[in-house]
PDB file of C-alpha atoms and ligand atoms in Angstrom:
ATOM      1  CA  UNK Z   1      38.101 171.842  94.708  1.00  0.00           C
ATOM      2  CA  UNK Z   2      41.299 174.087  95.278  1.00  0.00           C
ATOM      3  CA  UNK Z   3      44.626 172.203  96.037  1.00  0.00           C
ATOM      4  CA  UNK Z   4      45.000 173.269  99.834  1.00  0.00           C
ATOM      5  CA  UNK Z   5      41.669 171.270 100.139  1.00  0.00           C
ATOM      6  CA  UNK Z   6      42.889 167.939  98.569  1.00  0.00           C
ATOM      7  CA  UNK Z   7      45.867 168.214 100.483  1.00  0.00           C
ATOM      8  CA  UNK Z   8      44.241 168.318 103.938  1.00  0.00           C
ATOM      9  CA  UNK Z   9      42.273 165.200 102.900  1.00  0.00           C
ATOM     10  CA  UNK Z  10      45.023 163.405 101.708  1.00  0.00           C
ATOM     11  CA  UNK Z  11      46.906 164.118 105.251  1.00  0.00           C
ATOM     12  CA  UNK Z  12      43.464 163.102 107.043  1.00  0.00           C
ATOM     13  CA  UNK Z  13      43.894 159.776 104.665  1.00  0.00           C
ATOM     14  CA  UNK Z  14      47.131 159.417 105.952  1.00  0.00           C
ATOM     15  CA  UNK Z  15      45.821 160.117 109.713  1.00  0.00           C
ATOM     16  CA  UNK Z  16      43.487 156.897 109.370  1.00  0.00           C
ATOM     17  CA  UNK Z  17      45.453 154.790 107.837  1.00  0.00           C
ATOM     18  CA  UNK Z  18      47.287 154.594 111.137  1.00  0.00           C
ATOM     19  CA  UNK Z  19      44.024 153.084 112.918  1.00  0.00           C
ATOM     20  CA  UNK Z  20      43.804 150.359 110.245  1.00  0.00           C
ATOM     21  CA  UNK Z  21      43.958 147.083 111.975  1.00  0.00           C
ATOM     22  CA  UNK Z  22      45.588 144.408 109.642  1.00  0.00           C
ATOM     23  CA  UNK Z  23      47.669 141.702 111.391  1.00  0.00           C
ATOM     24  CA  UNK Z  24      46.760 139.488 108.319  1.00  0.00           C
ATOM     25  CA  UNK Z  25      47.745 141.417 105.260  1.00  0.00           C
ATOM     26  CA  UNK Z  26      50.047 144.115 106.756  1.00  0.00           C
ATOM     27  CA  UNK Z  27      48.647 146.098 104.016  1.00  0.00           C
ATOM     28  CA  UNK Z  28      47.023 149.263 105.131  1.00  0.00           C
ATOM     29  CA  UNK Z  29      44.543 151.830 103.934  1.00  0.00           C
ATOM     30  CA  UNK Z  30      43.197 155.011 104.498  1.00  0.00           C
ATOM     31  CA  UNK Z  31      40.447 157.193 103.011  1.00  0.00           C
ATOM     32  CA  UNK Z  32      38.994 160.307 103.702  1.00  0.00           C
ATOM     33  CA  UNK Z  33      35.336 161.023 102.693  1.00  0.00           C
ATOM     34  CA  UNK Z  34      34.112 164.677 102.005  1.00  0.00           C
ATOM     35  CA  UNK Z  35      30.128 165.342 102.193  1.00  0.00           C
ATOM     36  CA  UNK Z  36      29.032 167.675  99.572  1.00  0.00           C
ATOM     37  CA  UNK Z  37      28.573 170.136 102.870  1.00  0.00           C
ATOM     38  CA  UNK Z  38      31.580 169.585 103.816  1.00  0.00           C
ATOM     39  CA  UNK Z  39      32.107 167.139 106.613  1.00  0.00           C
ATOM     40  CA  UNK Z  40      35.063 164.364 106.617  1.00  0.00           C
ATOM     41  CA  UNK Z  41      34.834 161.534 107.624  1.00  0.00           C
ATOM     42  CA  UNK Z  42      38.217 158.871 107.659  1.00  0.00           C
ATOM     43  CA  UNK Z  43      38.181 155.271 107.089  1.00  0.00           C
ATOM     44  CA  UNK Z  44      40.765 152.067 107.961  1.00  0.00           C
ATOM     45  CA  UNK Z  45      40.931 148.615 106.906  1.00  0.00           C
ATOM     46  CA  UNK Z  46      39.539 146.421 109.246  1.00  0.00           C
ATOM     47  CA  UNK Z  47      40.496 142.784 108.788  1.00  0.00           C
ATOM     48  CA  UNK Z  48      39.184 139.465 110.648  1.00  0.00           C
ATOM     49  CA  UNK Z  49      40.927 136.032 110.857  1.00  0.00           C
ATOM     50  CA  UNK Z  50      37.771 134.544 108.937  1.00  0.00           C
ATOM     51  CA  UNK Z  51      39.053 137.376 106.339  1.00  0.00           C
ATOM     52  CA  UNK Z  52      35.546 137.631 104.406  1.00  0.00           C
ATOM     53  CA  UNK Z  53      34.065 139.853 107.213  1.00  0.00           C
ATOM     54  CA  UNK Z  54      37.100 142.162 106.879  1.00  0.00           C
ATOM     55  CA  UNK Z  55      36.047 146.016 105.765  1.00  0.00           C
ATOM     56  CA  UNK Z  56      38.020 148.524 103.488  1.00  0.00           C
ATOM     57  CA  UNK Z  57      39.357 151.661 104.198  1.00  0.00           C
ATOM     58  CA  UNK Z  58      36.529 153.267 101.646  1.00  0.00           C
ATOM     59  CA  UNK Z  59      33.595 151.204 103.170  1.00  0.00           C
ATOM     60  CA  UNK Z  60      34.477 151.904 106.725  1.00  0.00           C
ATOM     61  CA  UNK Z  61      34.057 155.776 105.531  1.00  0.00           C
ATOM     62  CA  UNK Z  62      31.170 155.567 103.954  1.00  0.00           C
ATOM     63  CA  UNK Z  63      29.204 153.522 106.495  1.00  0.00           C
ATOM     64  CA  UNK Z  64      30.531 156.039 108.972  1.00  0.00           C
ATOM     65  CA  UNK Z  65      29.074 158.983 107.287  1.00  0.00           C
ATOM     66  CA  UNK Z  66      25.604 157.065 106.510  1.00  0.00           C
ATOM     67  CA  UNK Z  67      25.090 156.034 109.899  1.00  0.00           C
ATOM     68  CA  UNK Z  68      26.085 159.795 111.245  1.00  0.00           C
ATOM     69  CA  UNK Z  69      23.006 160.689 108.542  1.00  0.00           C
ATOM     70  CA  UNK Z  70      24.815 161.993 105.030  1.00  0.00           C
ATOM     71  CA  UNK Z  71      24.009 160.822 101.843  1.00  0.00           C
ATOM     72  CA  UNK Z  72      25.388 163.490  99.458  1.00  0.00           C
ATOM     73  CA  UNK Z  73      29.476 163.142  98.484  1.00  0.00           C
ATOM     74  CA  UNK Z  74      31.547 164.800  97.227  1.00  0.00           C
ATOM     75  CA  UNK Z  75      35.128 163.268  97.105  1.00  0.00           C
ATOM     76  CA  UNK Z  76      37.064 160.603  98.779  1.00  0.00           C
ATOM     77  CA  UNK Z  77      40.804 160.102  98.947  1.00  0.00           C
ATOM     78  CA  UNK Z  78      42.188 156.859  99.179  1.00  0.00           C
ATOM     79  CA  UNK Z  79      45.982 156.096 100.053  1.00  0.00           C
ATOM     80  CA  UNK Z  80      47.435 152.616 101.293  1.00  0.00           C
ATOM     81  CA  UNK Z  81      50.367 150.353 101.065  1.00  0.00           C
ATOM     82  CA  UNK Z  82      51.814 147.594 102.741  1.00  0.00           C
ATOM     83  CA  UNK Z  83      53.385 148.673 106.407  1.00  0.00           C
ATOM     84  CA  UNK Z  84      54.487 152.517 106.117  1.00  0.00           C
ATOM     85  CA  UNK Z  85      54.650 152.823 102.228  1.00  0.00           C
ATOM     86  CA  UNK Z  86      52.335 154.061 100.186  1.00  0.00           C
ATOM     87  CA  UNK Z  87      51.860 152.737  96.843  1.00  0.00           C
ATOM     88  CA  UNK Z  88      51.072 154.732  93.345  1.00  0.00           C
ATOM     89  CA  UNK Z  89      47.753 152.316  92.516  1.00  0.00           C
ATOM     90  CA  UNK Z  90      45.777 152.213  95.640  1.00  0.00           C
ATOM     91  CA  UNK Z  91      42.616 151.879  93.837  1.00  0.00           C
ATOM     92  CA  UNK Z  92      39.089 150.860  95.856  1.00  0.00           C
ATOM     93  CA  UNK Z  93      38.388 147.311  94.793  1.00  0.00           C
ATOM     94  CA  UNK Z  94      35.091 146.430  92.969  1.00  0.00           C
ATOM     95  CA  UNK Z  95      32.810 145.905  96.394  1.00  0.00           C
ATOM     96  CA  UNK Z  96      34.071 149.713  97.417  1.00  0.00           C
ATOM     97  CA  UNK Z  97      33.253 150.739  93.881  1.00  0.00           C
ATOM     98  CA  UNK Z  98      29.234 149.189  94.283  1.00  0.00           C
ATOM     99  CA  UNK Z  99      28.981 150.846  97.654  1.00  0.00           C
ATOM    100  CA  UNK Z 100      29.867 154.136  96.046  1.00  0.00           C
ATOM    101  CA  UNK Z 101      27.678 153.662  92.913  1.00  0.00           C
ATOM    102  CA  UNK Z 102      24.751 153.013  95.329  1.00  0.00           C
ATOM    103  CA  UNK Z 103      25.469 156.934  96.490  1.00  0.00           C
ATOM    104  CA  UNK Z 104      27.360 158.799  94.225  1.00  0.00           C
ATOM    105  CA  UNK Z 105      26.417 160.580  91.243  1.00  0.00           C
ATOM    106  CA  UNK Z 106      28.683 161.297  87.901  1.00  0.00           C
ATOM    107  CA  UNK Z 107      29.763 164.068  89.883  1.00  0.00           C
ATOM    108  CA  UNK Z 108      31.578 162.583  92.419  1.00  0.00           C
ATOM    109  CA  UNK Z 109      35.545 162.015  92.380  1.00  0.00           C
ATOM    110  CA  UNK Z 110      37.736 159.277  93.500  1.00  0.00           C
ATOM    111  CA  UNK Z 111      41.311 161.038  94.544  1.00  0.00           C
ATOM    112  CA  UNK Z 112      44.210 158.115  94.637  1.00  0.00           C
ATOM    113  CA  UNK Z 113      47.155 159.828  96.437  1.00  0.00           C
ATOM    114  CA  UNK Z 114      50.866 158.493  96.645  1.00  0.00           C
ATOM    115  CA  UNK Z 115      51.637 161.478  98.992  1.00  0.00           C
ATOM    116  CA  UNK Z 116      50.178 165.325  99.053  1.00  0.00           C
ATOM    117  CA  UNK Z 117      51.996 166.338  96.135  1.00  0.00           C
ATOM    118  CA  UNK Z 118      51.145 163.146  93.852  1.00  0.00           C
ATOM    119  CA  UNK Z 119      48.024 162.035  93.330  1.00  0.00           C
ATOM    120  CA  UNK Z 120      45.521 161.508  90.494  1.00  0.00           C
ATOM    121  CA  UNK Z 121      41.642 162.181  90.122  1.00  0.00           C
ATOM    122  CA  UNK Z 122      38.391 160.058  88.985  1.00  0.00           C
ATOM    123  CA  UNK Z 123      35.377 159.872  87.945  1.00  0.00           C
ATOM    124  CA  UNK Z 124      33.153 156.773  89.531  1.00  0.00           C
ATOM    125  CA  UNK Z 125      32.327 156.337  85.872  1.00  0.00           C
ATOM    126  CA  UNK Z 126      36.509 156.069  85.341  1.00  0.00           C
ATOM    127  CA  UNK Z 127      36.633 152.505  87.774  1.00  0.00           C
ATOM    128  CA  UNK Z 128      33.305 151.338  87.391  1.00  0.00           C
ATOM    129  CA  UNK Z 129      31.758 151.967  84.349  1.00  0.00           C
ATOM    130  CA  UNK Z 130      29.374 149.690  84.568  1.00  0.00           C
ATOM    131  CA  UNK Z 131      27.134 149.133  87.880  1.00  0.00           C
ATOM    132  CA  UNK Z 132      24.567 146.433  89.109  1.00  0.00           C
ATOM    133  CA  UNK Z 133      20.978 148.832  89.720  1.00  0.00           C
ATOM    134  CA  UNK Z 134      18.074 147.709  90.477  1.00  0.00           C
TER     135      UNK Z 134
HETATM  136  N1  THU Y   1      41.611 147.027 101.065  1.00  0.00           N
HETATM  137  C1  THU Y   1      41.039 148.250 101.312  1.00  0.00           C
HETATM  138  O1  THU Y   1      40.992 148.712 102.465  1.00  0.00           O
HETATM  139  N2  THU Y   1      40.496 148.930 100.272  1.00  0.00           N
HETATM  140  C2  THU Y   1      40.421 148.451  98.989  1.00  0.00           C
HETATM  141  O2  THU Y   1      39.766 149.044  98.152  1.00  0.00           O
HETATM  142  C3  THU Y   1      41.152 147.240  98.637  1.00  0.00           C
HETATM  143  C4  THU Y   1      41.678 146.427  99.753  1.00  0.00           C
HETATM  144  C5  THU Y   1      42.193 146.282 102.180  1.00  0.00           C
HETATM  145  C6  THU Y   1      41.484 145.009 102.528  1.00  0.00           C
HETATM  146  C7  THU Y   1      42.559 144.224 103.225  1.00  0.00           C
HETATM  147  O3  THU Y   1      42.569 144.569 104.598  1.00  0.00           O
HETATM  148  C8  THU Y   1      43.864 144.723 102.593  1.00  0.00           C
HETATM  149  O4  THU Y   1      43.513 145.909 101.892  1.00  0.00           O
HETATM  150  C9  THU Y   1      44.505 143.742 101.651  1.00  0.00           C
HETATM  151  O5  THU Y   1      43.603 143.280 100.722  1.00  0.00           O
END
């Protein structure tokens, strides 16, 4: 995946992580999911006051993109931070990283971006070596 591509899913990240709704963290996320055909779909937080229903940035992608019919992936970028910063180590917690086991292969990458120019790349297999199959 060239550069120019990352960057434009880093900024449509960005773009989501506006719509995140957290008036009980402050802390918001955004993600960008590419289909291996190409499609993006963006994610944002969603928290609740009982705070166990509340959804991540990466889930909120990926049960977009399921429900619009995809299940092949390519990619996702992931940025977040508490109110307009964003933070180096952004990484999807371990219930994002069991969604994404469930439908990504060893080819898929995780992209954890501080802005468009820094950012670092993953492997599933990097966060979550390990995941519960049946
Ligand atoms: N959060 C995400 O959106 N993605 C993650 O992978 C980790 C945490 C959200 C959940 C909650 O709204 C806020 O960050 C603070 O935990």
């Amino acid at each position: 995946m060239d550069n120019e591509k990352i960057v434009s899913l880093i900024e449509v990240a960005i773009g989501a992580r506006e719509m995140a709704y957290v008036p009980y963290s402050g802390f918001r996320v955004g993600a960008a999911l590419m289909t291996k055909d190409g499609q993006v779909f963006p994610g944002c937080n969603i928290e609740n006051a009982a705070f166990s229903p509340t959804n991540c940035a990466e889930r909120t992608a990926f049960f977009s993109a399921i429900a619009a019919g995809n299940r092949d992936f390519a990619v996702i970028v992931v940025v977040g931070g508490p109110g307009d910063l964003l933070i180096k180590n952004c990484f999807p917690c371990g219930v994002c990283l069991q969604v994404m086991a469930e439908f990504c292969r060893e080819d898929f990458r995780i992209i954890i971006a501080e802005s468009p120019k820094h950012w670092r790349k993953f492997a599933l297999s990097d966060l979550l070596p390990f995941s519960f199959k049946l």
